[in-house]
PDB file of C-alpha atoms in Angstrom:
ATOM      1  CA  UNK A   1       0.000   0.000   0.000  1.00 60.00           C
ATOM      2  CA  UNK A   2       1.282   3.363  -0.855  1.00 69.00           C
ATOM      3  CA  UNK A   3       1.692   5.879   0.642  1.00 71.00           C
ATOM      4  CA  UNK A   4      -1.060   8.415  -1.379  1.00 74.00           C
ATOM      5  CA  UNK A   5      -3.730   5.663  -0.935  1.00 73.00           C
ATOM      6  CA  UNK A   6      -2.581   5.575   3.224  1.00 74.00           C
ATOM      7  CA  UNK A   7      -2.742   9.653   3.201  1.00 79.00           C
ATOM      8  CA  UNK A   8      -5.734   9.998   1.226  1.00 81.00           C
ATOM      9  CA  UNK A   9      -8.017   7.213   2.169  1.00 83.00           C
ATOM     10  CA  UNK A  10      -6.872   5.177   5.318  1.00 88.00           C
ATOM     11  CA  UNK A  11      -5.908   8.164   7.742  1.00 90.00           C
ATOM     12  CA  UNK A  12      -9.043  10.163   7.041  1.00 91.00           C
ATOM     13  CA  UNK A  13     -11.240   6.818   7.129  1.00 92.00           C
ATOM     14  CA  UNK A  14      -9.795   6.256  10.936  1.00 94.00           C
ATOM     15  CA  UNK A  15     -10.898   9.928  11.242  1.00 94.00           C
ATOM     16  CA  UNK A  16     -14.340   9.208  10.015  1.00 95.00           C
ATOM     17  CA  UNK A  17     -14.065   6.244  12.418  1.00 95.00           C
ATOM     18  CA  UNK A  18     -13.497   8.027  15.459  1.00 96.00           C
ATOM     19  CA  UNK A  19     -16.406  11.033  14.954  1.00 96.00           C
ATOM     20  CA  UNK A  20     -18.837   8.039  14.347  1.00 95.00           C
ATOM     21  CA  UNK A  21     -17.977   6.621  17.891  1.00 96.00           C
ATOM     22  CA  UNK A  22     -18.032   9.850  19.752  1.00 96.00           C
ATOM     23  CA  UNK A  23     -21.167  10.960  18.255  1.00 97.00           C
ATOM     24  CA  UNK A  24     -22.935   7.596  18.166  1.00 96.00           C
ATOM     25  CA  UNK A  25     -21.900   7.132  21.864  1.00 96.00           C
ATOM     26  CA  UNK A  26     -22.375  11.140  22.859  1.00 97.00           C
ATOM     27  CA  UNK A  27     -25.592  10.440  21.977  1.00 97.00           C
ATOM     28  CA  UNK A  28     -25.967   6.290  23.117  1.00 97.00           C
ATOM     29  CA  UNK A  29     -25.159   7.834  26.544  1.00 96.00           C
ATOM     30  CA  UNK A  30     -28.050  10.335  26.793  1.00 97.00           C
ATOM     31  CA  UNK A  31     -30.637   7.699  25.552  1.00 97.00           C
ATOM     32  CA  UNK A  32     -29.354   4.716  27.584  1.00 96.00           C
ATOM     33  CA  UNK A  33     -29.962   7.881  31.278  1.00 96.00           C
ATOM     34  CA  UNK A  34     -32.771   8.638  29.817  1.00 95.00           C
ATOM     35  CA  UNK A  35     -34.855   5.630  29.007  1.00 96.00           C
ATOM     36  CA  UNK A  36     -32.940   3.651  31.799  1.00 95.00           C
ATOM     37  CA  UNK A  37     -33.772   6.076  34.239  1.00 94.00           C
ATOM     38  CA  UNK A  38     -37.233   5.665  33.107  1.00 94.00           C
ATOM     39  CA  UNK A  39     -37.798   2.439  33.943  1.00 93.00           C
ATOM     40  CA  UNK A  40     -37.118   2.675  36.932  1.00 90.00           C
ATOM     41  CA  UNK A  41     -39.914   5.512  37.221  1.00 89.00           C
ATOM     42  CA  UNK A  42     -42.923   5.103  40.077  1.00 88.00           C
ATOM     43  CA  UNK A  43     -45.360   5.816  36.725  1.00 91.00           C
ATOM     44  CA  UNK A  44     -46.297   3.007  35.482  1.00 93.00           C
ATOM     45  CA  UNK A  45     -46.911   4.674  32.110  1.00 95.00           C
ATOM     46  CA  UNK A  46     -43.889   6.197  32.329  1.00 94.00           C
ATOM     47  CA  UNK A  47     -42.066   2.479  32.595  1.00 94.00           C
ATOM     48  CA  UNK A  48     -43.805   1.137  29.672  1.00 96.00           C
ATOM     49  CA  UNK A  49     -42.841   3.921  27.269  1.00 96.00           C
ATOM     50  CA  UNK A  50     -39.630   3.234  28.448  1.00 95.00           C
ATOM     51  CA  UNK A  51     -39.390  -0.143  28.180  1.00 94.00           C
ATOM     52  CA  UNK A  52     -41.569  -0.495  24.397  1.00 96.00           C
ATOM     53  CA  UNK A  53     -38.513   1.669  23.365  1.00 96.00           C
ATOM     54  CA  UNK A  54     -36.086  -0.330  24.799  1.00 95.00           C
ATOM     55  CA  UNK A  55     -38.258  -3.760  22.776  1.00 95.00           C
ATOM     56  CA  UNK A  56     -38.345  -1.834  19.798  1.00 95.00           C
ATOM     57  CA  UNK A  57     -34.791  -0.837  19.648  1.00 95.00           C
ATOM     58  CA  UNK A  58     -33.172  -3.763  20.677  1.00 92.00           C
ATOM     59  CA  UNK A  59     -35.119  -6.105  18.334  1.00 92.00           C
ATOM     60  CA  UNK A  60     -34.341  -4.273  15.106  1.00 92.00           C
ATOM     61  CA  UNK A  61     -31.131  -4.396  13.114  1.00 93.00           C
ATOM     62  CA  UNK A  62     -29.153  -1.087  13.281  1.00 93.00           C
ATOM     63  CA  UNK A  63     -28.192  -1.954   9.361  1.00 93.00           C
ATOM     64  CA  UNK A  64     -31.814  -2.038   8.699  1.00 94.00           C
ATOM     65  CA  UNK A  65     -33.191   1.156  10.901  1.00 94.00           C
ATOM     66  CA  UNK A  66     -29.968   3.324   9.201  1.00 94.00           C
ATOM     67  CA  UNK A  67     -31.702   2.289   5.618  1.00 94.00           C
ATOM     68  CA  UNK A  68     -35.190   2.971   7.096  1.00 94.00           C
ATOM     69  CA  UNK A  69     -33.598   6.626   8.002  1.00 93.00           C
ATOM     70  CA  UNK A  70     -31.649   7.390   4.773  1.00 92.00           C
ATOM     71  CA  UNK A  71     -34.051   5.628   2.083  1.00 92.00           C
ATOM     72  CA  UNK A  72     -37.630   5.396   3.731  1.00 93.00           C
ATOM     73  CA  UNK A  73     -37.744   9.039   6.042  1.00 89.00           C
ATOM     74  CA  UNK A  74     -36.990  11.389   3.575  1.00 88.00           C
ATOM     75  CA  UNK A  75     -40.063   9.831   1.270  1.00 88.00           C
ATOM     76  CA  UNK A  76     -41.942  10.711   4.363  1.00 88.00           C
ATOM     77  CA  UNK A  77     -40.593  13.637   5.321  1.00 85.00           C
ATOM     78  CA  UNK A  78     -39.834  15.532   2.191  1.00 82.00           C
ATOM     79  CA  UNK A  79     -36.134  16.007   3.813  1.00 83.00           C
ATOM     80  CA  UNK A  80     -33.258  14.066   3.203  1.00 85.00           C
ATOM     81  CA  UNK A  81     -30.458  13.163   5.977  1.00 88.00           C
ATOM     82  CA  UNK A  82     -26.786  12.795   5.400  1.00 90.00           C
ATOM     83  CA  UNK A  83     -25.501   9.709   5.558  1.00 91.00           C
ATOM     84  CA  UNK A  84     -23.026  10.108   8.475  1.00 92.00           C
ATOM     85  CA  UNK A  85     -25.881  11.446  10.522  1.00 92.00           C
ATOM     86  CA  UNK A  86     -28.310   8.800   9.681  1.00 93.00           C
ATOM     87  CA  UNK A  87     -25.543   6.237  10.692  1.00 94.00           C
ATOM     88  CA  UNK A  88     -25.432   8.189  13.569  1.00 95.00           C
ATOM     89  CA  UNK A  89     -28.538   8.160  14.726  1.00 95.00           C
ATOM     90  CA  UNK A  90     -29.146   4.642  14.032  1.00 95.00           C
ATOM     91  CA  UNK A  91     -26.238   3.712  16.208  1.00 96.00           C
ATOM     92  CA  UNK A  92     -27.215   5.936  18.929  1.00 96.00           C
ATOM     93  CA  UNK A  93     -30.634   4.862  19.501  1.00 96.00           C
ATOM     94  CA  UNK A  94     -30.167   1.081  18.932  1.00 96.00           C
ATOM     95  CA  UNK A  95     -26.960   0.869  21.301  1.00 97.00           C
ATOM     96  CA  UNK A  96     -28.336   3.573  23.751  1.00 96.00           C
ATOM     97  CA  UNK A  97     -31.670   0.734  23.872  1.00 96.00           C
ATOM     98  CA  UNK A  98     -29.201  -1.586  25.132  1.00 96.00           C
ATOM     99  CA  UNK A  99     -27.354   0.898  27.390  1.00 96.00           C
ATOM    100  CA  UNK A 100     -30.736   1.555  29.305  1.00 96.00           C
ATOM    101  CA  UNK A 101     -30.927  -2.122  29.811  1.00 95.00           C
ATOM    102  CA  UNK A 102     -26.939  -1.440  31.907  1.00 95.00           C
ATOM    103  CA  UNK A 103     -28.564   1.754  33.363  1.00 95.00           C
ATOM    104  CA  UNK A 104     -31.593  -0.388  34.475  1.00 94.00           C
ATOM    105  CA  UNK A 105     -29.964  -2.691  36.096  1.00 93.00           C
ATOM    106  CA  UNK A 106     -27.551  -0.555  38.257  1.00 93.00           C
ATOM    107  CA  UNK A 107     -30.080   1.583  39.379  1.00 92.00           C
ATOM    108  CA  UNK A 108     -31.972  -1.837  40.644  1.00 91.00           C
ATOM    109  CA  UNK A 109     -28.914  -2.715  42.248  1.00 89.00           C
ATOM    110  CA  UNK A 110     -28.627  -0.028  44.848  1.00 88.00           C
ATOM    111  CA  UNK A 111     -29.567  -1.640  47.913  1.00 86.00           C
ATOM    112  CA  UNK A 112     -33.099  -0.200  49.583  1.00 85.00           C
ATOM    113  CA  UNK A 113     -31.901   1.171  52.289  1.00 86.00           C
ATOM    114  CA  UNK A 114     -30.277   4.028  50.334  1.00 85.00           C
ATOM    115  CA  UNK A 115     -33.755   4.843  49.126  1.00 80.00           C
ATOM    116  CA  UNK A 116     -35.007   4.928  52.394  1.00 83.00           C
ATOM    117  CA  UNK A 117     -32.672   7.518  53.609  1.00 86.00           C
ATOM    118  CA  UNK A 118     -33.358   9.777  51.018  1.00 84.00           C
ATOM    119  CA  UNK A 119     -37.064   9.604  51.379  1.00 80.00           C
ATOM    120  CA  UNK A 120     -36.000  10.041  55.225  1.00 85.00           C
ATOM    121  CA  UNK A 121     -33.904  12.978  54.156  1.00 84.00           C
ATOM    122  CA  UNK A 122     -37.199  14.479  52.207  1.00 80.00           C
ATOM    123  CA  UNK A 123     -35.457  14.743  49.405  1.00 85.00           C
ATOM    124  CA  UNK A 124     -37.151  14.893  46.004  1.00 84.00           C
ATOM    125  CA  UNK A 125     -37.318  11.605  43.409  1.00 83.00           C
ATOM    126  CA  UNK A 126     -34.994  13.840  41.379  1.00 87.00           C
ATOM    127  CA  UNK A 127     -32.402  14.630  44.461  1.00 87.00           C
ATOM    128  CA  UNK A 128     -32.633  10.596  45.273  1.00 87.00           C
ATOM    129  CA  UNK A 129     -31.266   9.721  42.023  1.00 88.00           C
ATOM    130  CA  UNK A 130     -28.825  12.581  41.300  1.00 87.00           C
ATOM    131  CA  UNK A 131     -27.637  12.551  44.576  1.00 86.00           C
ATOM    132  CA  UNK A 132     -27.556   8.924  46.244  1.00 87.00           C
ATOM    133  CA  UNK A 133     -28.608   6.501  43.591  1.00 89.00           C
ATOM    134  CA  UNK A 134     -27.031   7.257  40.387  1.00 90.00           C
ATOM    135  CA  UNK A 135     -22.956   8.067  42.384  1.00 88.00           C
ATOM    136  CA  UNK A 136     -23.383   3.966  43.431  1.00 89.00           C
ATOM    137  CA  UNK A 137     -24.782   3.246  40.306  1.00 91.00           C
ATOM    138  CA  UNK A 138     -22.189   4.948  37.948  1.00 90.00           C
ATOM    139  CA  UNK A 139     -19.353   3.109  39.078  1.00 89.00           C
ATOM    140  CA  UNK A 140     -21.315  -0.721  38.101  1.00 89.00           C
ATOM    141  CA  UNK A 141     -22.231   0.438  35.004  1.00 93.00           C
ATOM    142  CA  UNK A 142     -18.720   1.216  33.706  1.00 92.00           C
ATOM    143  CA  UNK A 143     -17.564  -2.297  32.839  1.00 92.00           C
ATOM    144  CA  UNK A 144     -20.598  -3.134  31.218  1.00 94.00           C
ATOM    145  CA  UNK A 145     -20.929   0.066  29.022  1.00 95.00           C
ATOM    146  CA  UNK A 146     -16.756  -0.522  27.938  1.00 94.00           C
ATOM    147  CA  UNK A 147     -17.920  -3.360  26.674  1.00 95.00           C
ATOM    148  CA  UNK A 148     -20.742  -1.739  24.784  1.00 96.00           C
ATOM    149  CA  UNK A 149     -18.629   0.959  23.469  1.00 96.00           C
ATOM    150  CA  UNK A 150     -16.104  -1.677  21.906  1.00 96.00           C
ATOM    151  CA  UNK A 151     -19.538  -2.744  20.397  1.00 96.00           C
ATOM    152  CA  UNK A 152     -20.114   0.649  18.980  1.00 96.00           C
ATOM    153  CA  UNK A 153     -16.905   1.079  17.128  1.00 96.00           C
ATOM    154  CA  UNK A 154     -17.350  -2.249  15.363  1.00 94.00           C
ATOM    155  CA  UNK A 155     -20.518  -1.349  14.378  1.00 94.00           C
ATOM    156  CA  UNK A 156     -19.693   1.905  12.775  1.00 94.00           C
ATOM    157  CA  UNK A 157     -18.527  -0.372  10.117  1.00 93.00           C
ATOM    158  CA  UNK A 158     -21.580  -0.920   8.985  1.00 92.00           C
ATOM    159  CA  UNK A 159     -21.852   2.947   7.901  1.00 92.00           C
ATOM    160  CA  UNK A 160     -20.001   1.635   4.431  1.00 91.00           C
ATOM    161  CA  UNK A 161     -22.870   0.354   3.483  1.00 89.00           C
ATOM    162  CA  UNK A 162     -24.139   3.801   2.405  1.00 89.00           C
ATOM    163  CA  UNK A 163     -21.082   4.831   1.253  1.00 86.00           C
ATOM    164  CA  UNK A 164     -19.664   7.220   4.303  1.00 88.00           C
ATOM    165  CA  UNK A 165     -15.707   6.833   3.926  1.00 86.00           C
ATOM    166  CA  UNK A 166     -14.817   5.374   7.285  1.00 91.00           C
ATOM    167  CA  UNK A 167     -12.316   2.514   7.578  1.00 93.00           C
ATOM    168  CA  UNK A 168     -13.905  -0.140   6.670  1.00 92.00           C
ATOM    169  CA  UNK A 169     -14.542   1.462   3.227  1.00 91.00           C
ATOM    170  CA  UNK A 170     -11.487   2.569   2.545  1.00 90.00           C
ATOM    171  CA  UNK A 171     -10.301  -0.369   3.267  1.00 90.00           C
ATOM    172  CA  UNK A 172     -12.608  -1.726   0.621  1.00 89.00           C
ATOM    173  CA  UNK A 173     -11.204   1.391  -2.129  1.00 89.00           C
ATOM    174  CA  UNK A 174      -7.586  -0.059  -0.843  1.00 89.00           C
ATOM    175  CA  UNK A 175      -8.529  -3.691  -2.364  1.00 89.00           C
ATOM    176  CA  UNK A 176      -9.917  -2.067  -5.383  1.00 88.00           C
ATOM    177  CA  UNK A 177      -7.112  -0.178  -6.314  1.00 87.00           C
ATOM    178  CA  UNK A 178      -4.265  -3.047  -5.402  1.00 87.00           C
ATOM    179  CA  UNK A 179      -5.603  -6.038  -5.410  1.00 85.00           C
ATOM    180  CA  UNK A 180      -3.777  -6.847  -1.750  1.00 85.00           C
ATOM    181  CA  UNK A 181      -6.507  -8.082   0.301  1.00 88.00           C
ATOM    182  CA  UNK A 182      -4.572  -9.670   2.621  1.00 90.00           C
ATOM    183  CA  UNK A 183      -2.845  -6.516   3.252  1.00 89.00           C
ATOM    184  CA  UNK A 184      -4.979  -4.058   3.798  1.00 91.00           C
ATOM    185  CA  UNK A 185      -7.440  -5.844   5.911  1.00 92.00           C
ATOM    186  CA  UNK A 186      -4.731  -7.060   8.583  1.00 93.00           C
ATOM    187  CA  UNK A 187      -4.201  -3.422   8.895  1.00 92.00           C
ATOM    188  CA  UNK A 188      -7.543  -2.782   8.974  1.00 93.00           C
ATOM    189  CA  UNK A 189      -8.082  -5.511  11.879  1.00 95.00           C
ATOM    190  CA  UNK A 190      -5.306  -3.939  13.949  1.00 95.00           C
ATOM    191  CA  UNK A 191      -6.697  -0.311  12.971  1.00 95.00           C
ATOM    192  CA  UNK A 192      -9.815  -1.556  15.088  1.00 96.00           C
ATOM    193  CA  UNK A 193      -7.949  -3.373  17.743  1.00 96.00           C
ATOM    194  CA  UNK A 194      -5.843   0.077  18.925  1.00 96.00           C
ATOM    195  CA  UNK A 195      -8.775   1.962  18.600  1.00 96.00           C
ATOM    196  CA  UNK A 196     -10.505  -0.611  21.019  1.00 96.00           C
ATOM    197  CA  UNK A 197      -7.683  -1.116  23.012  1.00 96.00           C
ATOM    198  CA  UNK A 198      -7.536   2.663  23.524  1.00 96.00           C
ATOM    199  CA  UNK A 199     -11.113   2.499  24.347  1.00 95.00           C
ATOM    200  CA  UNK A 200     -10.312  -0.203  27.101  1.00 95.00           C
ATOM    201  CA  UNK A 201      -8.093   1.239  28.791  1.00 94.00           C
ATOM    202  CA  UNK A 202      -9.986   4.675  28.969  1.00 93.00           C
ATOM    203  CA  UNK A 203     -12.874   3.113  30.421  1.00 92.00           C
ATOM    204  CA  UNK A 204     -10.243   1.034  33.019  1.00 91.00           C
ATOM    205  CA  UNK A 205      -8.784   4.493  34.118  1.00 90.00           C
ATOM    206  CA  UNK A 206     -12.700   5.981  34.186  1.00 88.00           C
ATOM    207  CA  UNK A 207     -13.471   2.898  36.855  1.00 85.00           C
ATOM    208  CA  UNK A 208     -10.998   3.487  39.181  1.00 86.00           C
ATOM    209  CA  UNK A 209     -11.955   7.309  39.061  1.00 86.00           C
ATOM    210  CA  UNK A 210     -15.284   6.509  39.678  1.00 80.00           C
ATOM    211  CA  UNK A 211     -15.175   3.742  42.800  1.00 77.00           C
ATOM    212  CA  UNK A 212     -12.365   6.284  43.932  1.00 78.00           C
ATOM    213  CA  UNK A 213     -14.838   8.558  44.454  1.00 71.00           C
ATOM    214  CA  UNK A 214     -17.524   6.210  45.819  1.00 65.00           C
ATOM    215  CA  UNK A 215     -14.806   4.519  48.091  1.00 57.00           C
ATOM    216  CA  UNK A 216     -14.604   1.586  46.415  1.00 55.00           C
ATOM    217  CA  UNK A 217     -11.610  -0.400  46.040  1.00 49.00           C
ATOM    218  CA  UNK A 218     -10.824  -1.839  42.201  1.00 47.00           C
ATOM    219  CA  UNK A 219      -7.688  -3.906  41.375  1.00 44.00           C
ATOM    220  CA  UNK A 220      -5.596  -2.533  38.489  1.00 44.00           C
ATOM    221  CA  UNK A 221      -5.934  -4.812  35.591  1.00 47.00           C
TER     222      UNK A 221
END
């Protein structure tokens, strides 16, 4: 592989990479607080609005929802989305249905007792969670939503499919132009592996910090 096709394809394909993560995840993260918080709700209403999203989401392909919004929305809609931010939204609200599920299940993990205190405390639903619930909760979920990030990345490969230059497709333009298959996709493979490994370790560090902060011992790994 030369070095044009490395400059002008690979490096800004890792690039493309990257935004897709942070912006599928940026907004992943706000979905997963916000629906997972929601089912936890006293509403019962509120719970199963919450949790049909969470069905919906996590029983669909993202492949197939990031056609429905690039292909099928604009005919209904009379307005047309990029395809980076139709990849981007299908990531986000697919893996953010599965990040509620994390969010869910830390939240239900917090013993009682801390509830009772705040309601002894009068504080409000609102002050229970942002105060006592959700600085226990945090620390579980981190592990779990690591994992879910790795997730993410792999699945912005998927964007290629409509064409958005990330790695994966220029990758693909690599093979094209030089017929080296074997080449470029082992660098491809370990293109994915630092970024993940990267993402690992930040989420390792982001642990600590939080059970630090909780009190919480966590060995080093």
């Amino acid at each position: 592989m030369t070095a044009g096709l490395w400059q002008n394809w690979v490096l800004p394909g890792i690039w493309i990479t990257i935004q897709l993560t942070v912006y599928s995840a940026a907004l992943a993260a706000v979905v997963a607080f916000g629906v997972g918080m929601a089912r936890t709700h006293r509403s019962r209403f509120v719970r199963f609005l919450a949790g049909f999203y969470t069905e919906v989401f996590r029983g669909t392909s993202a492949l197939i929802l990031m056609f429905w919004l690039f292909f099928v929305l604009p005919l209904l809609l009379e307005w047309q989305l990029v395809p980076i931010w139709a990849a981007v939204l299908a990531l986000g609200l697919s893996y953010g249905a599965y990040g509620a599920e994390i969010v869910r299940g830390a939240l239900n993990a917090v013993a009682p007792a801390q509830r009772e205190a705040g309601v002894a405390l009068s504080f409000t639903p609102w002050q229970r969670m942002r105060l006592i619930l959700l600085p226990q909760a945090v620390p579980e979920m981190v592990p779990s939503f690591c994992n879910l990030l790795v997730e993410l990345l792999k699945g912005t490969a998927l964007v290629s499919l409509l064409g958005v230059g990330d790695v994966s497709f220029a990758a693909y333009l690599v093979r094209l132009a030089t017929q080296e298959s074997a080449q470029i996709y082992t660098v491809t493979l370990v293109i994915y592996f630092v970024l993940a490994f990267a993402i690992t370790r930040s989420m390792k560090a982001l642990e600590r910090r939080a059970k630090a902060n909780v009190g919480i011992g966590v060995v080093a790994k």
